XYZ file of C-alpha atoms in Angstrom:
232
model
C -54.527 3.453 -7.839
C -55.242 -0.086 -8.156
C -51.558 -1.280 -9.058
C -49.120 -0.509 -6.252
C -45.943 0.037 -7.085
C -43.638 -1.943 -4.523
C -40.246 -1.110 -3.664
C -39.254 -4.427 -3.440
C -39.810 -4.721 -6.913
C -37.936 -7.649 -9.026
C -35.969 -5.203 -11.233
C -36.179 -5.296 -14.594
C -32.525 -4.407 -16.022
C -29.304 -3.630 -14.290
C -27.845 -0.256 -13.575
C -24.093 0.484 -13.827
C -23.030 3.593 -12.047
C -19.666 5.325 -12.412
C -18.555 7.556 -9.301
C -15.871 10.283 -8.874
C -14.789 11.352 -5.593
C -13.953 14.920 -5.863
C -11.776 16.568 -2.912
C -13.214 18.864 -0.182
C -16.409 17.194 -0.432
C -19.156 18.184 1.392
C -21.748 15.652 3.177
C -25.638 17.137 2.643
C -25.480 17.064 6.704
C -23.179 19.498 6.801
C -24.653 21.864 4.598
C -27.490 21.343 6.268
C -29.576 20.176 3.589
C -31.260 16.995 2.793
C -30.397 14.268 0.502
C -33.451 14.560 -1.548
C -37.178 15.896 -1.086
C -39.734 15.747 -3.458
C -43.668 16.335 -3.298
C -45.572 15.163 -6.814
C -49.244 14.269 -7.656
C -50.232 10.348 -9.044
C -53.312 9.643 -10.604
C -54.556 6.746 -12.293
C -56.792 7.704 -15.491
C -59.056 5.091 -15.665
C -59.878 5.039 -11.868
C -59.661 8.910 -11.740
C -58.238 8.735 -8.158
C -55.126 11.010 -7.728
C -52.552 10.726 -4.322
C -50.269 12.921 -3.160
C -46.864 11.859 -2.327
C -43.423 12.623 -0.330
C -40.554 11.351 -0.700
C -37.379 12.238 1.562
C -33.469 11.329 2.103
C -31.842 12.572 4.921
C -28.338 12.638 5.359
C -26.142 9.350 6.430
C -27.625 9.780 9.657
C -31.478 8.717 10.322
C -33.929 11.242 10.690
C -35.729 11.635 14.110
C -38.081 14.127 13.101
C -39.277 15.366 9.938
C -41.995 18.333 9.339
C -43.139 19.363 5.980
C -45.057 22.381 5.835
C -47.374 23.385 2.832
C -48.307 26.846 1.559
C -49.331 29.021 4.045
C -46.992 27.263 6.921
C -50.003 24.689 7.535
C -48.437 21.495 8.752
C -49.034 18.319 6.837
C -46.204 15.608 7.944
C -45.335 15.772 11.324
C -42.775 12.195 12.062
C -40.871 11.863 14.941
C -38.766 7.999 15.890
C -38.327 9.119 19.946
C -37.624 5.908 20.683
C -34.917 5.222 18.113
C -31.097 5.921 18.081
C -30.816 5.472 14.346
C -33.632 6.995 13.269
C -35.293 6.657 9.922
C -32.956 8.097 6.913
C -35.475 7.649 4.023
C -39.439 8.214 4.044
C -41.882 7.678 1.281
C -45.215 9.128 2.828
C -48.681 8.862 0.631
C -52.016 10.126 0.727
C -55.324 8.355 0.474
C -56.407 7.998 -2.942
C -59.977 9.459 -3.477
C -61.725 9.072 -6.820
C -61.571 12.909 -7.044
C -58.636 14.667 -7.080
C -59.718 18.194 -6.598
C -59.874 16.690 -2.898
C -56.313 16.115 -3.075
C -55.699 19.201 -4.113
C -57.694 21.590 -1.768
C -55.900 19.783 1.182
C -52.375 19.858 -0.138
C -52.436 23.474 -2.579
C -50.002 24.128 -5.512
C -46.796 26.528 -4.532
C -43.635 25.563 -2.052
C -43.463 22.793 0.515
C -40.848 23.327 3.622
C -38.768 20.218 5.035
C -37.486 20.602 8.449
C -35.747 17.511 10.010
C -33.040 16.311 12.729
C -31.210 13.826 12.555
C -29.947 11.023 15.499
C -26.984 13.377 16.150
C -28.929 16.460 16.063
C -28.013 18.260 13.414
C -30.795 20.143 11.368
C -31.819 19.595 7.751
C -33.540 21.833 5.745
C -35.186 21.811 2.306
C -37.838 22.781 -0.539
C -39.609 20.865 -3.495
C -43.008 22.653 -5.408
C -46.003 21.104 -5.921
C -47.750 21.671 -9.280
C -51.517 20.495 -9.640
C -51.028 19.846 -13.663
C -51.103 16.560 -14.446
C -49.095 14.910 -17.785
C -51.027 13.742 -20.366
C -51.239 10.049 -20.781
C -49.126 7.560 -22.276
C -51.167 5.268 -25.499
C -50.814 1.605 -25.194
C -49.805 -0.347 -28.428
C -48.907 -3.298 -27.691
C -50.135 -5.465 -26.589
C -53.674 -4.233 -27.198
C -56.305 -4.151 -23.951
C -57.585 -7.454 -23.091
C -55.246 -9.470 -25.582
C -55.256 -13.260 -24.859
C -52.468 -14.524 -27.205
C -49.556 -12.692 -26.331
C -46.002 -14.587 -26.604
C -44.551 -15.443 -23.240
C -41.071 -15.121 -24.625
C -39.790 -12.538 -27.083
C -42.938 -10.225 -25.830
C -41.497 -6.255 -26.701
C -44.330 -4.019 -25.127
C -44.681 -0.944 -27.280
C -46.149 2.654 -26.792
C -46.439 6.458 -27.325
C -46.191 9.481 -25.402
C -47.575 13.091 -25.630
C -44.518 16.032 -25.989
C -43.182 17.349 -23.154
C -42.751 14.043 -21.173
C -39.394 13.758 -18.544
C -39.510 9.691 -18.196
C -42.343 6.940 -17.912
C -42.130 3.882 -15.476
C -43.446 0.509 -16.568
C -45.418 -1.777 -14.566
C -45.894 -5.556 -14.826
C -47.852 -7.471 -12.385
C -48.881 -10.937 -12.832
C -52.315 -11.001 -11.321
C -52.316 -12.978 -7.965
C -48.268 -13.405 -7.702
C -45.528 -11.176 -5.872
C -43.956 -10.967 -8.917
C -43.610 -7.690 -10.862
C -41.226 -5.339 -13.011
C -40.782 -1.773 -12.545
C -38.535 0.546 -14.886
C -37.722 3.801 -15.300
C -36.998 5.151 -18.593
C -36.691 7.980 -20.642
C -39.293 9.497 -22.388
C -37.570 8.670 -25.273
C -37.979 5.061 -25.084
C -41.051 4.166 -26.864
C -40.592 -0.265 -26.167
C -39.306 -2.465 -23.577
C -38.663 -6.181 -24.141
C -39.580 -7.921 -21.071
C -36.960 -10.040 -20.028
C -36.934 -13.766 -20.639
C -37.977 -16.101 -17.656
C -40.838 -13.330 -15.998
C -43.801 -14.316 -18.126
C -45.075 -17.613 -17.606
C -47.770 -19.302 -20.318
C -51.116 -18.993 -19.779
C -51.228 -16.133 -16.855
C -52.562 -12.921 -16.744
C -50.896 -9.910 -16.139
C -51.456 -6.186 -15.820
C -49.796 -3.610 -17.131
C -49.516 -0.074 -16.351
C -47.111 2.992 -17.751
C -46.908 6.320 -15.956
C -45.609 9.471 -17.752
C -43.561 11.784 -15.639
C -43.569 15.452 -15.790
C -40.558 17.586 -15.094
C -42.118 18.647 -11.832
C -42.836 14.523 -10.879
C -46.506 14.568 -11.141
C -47.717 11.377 -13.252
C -50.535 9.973 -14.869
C -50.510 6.207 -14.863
C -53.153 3.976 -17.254
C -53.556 0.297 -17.214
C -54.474 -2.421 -19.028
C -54.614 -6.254 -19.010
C -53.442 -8.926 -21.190
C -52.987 -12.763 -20.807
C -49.967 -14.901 -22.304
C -50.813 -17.687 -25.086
C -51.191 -21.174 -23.485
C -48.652 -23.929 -23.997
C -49.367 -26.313 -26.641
Protein backbone atom coordinates (compact mmCIF):
# COMPACT_ATOMS: atom_id res chain seq x y z
CA UNK A 1 0.00 0.00 0.00
CA UNK A 2 0.92 3.43 -0.73
CA UNK A 3 -0.24 5.02 2.73
CA UNK A 4 1.70 3.56 5.65
CA UNK A 5 0.17 3.45 8.60
CA UNK A 6 2.75 4.68 11.37
CA UNK A 7 2.68 3.79 14.85
CA UNK A 8 3.72 6.93 15.90
CA UNK A 9 0.66 8.23 14.70
CA UNK A 10 -0.76 11.75 16.16
CA UNK A 11 -3.93 10.18 17.65
CA UNK A 12 -7.00 11.28 16.81
CA UNK A 13 -9.28 11.04 20.12
CA UNK A 14 -8.49 9.94 23.60
CA UNK A 15 -9.12 6.58 25.14
CA UNK A 16 -10.27 6.14 28.77
CA UNK A 17 -9.75 2.69 30.12
CA UNK A 18 -11.24 1.32 33.34
CA UNK A 19 -9.22 -1.69 35.00
CA UNK A 20 -10.15 -4.28 37.69
CA UNK A 21 -7.61 -6.23 39.37
CA UNK A 22 -9.10 -9.51 40.10
CA UNK A 23 -7.25 -11.86 42.79
CA UNK A 24 -5.14 -14.94 41.87
CA UNK A 25 -4.27 -13.43 38.70
CA UNK A 26 -2.37 -15.06 36.34
CA UNK A 27 0.55 -13.32 34.16
CA UNK A 28 0.31 -14.76 30.23
CA UNK A 29 4.10 -15.91 31.15
CA UNK A 30 3.02 -18.14 33.41
CA UNK A 31 0.51 -19.80 31.52
CA UNK A 32 2.75 -19.95 29.06
CA UNK A 33 0.99 -18.14 26.51
CA UNK A 34 1.53 -14.95 24.74
CA UNK A 35 0.06 -11.62 25.17
CA UNK A 36 -1.38 -11.43 21.78
CA UNK A 37 -0.68 -13.03 18.20
CA UNK A 38 -2.38 -12.30 15.24
CA UNK A 39 -1.69 -13.10 11.40
CA UNK A 40 -4.26 -11.02 8.88
CA UNK A 41 -4.10 -10.09 5.12
CA UNK A 42 -4.02 -5.99 3.92
CA UNK A 43 -4.70 -5.00 0.61
CA UNK A 44 -5.16 -1.79 -0.90
CA UNK A 45 -8.03 -1.85 -3.72
CA UNK A 46 -6.98 0.58 -5.95
CA UNK A 47 -3.27 -0.56 -6.03
CA UNK A 48 -4.37 -4.27 -5.83
CA UNK A 49 -1.23 -5.12 -3.75
CA UNK A 50 -2.10 -7.26 -0.64
CA UNK A 51 0.70 -7.89 2.54
CA UNK A 52 0.70 -10.22 4.98
CA UNK A 53 1.17 -9.29 8.49
CA UNK A 54 2.18 -10.45 12.24
CA UNK A 55 1.69 -8.98 15.00
CA UNK A 56 2.95 -10.35 18.54
CA UNK A 57 3.02 -9.46 22.49
CA UNK A 58 4.97 -11.41 24.61
CA UNK A 59 4.72 -11.43 28.13
CA UNK A 60 6.32 -8.52 30.52
CA UNK A 61 9.48 -9.97 29.67
CA UNK A 62 11.13 -9.35 26.03
CA UNK A 63 11.15 -11.99 23.67
CA UNK A 64 14.56 -13.48 22.55
CA UNK A 65 13.28 -15.67 20.02
CA UNK A 66 10.17 -15.95 18.24
CA UNK A 67 9.20 -18.73 15.43
CA UNK A 68 5.96 -18.75 13.66
CA UNK A 69 5.25 -21.68 11.72
CA UNK A 70 2.57 -21.84 8.87
CA UNK A 71 0.49 -24.80 7.68
CA UNK A 72 2.33 -27.67 7.12
CA UNK A 73 5.13 -26.75 9.98
CA UNK A 74 7.04 -24.63 7.17
CA UNK A 75 8.87 -21.88 8.96
CA UNK A 76 8.16 -18.31 8.04
CA UNK A 77 9.50 -15.92 11.06
CA UNK A 78 12.45 -17.06 12.55
CA UNK A 79 13.77 -13.75 15.23
CA UNK A 80 16.21 -14.21 17.65
CA UNK A 81 17.89 -10.71 19.94
CA UNK A 82 21.26 -12.98 21.13
CA UNK A 83 22.80 -10.11 21.99
CA UNK A 84 20.11 -8.55 24.16
CA UNK A 85 19.16 -9.01 27.90
CA UNK A 86 15.76 -7.44 27.47
CA UNK A 87 14.81 -8.71 24.49
CA UNK A 88 12.09 -7.46 22.23
CA UNK A 89 8.41 -7.81 23.94
CA UNK A 90 6.30 -6.63 20.92
CA UNK A 91 6.88 -7.37 17.02
CA UNK A 92 4.91 -6.15 14.11
CA UNK A 93 6.52 -8.16 11.11
CA UNK A 94 5.19 -7.42 7.30
CA UNK A 95 5.50 -8.81 4.03
CA UNK A 96 6.41 -7.22 0.75
CA UNK A 97 3.53 -5.90 -0.96
CA UNK A 98 3.24 -7.30 -4.58
CA UNK A 99 0.56 -6.01 -6.93
CA UNK A 100 -0.86 -9.59 -6.85
CA UNK A 101 -1.96 -11.11 -3.99
CA UNK A 102 -2.39 -14.67 -5.00
CA UNK A 103 1.55 -14.36 -4.43
CA UNK A 104 0.91 -13.58 -0.97
CA UNK A 105 -1.12 -16.18 -0.59
CA UNK A 106 0.71 -19.26 -2.12
CA UNK A 107 3.69 -18.34 0.21
CA UNK A 108 1.79 -17.84 3.42
CA UNK A 109 -1.59 -20.55 2.87
CA UNK A 110 -4.98 -20.16 4.70
CA UNK A 111 -5.38 -22.59 8.01
CA UNK A 112 -3.35 -22.26 11.59
CA UNK A 113 -0.14 -20.39 12.27
CA UNK A 114 2.12 -21.70 15.42
CA UNK A 115 4.01 -19.07 17.76
CA UNK A 116 6.85 -20.40 19.66
CA UNK A 117 8.93 -17.84 21.70
CA UNK A 118 11.34 -17.39 24.88
CA UNK A 119 11.61 -14.88 26.67
CA UNK A 120 14.98 -13.03 28.49
CA UNK A 121 14.33 -15.33 31.50
CA UNK A 122 13.66 -18.33 29.55
CA UNK A 123 10.47 -19.20 29.93
CA UNK A 124 8.49 -20.51 26.79
CA UNK A 125 5.47 -18.95 25.11
CA UNK A 126 3.22 -20.56 23.01
CA UNK A 127 0.32 -19.58 20.75
CA UNK A 128 -2.15 -19.78 17.59
CA UNK A 129 -4.00 -17.15 15.31
CA UNK A 130 -5.71 -18.44 11.60
CA UNK A 131 -5.17 -16.96 8.57
CA UNK A 132 -8.16 -16.58 6.21
CA UNK A 133 -7.44 -15.53 2.46
CA UNK A 134 -11.09 -13.68 2.18
CA UNK A 135 -10.81 -10.32 1.99
CA UNK A 136 -13.79 -7.64 3.34
CA UNK A 137 -15.49 -5.84 0.96
CA UNK A 138 -14.71 -2.21 0.71
CA UNK A 139 -15.73 0.71 2.52
CA UNK A 140 -17.67 3.77 -0.07
CA UNK A 141 -16.33 7.18 0.37
CA UNK A 142 -18.94 10.06 0.76
CA UNK A 143 -17.52 12.70 1.81
CA UNK A 144 -15.60 14.37 0.83
CA UNK A 145 -15.89 13.20 -2.77
CA UNK A 146 -12.40 12.01 -4.74
CA UNK A 147 -10.36 14.84 -5.80
CA UNK A 148 -12.50 17.62 -3.96
CA UNK A 149 -10.66 21.01 -3.79
CA UNK A 150 -12.98 23.06 -1.49
CA UNK A 151 -13.25 21.20 1.52
CA UNK A 152 -13.58 23.26 4.97
CA UNK A 153 -10.44 23.13 7.04
CA UNK A 154 -12.48 23.42 10.19
CA UNK A 155 -15.80 21.76 10.96
CA UNK A 156 -14.75 19.03 8.09
CA UNK A 157 -17.05 15.58 9.30
CA UNK A 158 -15.74 12.84 6.80
CA UNK A 159 -18.63 10.54 6.02
CA UNK A 160 -19.00 6.89 4.64
CA UNK A 161 -20.61 3.42 4.21
CA UNK A 162 -19.78 -0.03 4.79
CA UNK A 163 -20.84 -3.46 3.36
CA UNK A 164 -22.64 -6.00 6.27
CA UNK A 165 -20.64 -8.05 8.10
CA UNK A 166 -17.86 -5.48 8.93
CA UNK A 167 -15.93 -5.83 12.73
CA UNK A 168 -14.34 -2.07 12.72
CA UNK A 169 -12.71 0.32 10.02
CA UNK A 170 -9.54 2.51 10.72
CA UNK A 171 -9.29 5.99 9.25
CA UNK A 172 -6.36 7.46 7.71
CA UNK A 173 -5.36 11.11 7.23
CA UNK A 174 -2.13 12.10 5.79
CA UNK A 175 -1.30 15.49 4.73
CA UNK A 176 0.76 14.92 1.64
CA UNK A 177 4.50 15.79 2.30
CA UNK A 178 4.13 16.32 6.32
CA UNK A 179 4.66 13.78 9.34
CA UNK A 180 1.46 14.58 10.30
CA UNK A 181 -1.42 12.06 10.25
CA UNK A 182 -4.59 10.59 12.16
CA UNK A 183 -5.32 7.08 12.65
CA UNK A 184 -8.63 5.69 14.39
CA UNK A 185 -10.16 2.75 15.08
CA UNK A 186 -13.78 2.50 15.15
CA UNK A 187 -16.62 0.44 15.04
CA UNK A 188 -18.24 -0.61 12.14
CA UNK A 189 -20.99 1.13 13.29
CA UNK A 190 -19.64 4.49 12.96
CA UNK A 191 -20.47 5.73 9.61
CA UNK A 192 -18.54 9.76 10.24
CA UNK A 193 -15.69 11.14 12.01
CA UNK A 194 -15.20 14.88 12.57
CA UNK A 195 -11.63 15.56 12.27
CA UNK A 196 -10.49 17.39 15.06
CA UNK A 197 -9.92 21.13 15.00
CA UNK A 198 -6.23 22.40 14.56
CA UNK A 199 -5.01 19.12 12.04
CA UNK A 200 -6.15 20.55 8.74
CA UNK A 201 -4.42 23.47 7.62
CA UNK A 202 -5.94 25.76 4.47
CA UNK A 203 -4.92 25.14 1.29
CA UNK A 204 -3.04 21.53 1.71
CA UNK A 205 -3.68 18.37 0.39
CA UNK A 206 -4.34 15.41 2.11
CA UNK A 207 -5.07 11.74 1.59
CA UNK A 208 -7.39 9.76 2.94
CA UNK A 209 -7.79 6.17 3.34
CA UNK A 210 -10.48 3.80 5.40
CA UNK A 211 -9.86 0.10 5.91
CA UNK A 212 -12.74 -2.30 6.82
CA UNK A 213 -11.85 -5.04 9.21
CA UNK A 214 -13.11 -8.48 9.14
CA UNK A 215 -13.66 -10.58 12.21
CA UNK A 216 -10.65 -12.65 11.29
CA UNK A 217 -8.37 -9.04 10.80
CA UNK A 218 -7.95 -9.19 7.15
CA UNK A 219 -8.73 -5.57 5.59
CA UNK A 220 -9.29 -3.89 2.52
CA UNK A 221 -8.14 -0.30 2.59
CA UNK A 222 -9.21 2.41 -0.44
CA UNK A 223 -7.97 5.88 -0.80
CA UNK A 224 -8.67 8.97 -2.02
CA UNK A 225 -7.45 12.61 -2.12
CA UNK A 226 -8.89 15.87 -1.36
CA UNK A 227 -7.44 19.43 -0.80
CA UNK A 228 -8.74 22.07 1.90
CA UNK A 229 -10.33 25.52 0.57
CA UNK A 230 -7.70 28.33 0.53
CA UNK A 231 -7.81 31.24 2.95
CA UNK A 232 -9.42 34.27 1.77
Amino acid sequence: MKLKLRHDSWLASAVALATISLPMATSAAENGQFEQVSVYLERNVQDRDAEIKFEVTGASDGLTELRVAAPGERTVVDVKTPDSKLGIRKLTIESPEPADDRIVKADFPAGAYRFEGSTSKGVRLRGEARLSHAFPEPATFEYPRSGQKDVPATDLTLRWSVPKGIESCVIVIEQNGSPYEIRALVPASTKAFAVPRGFLRAGQAYTLAIGTVAKDGNRSFIETEFSTARER
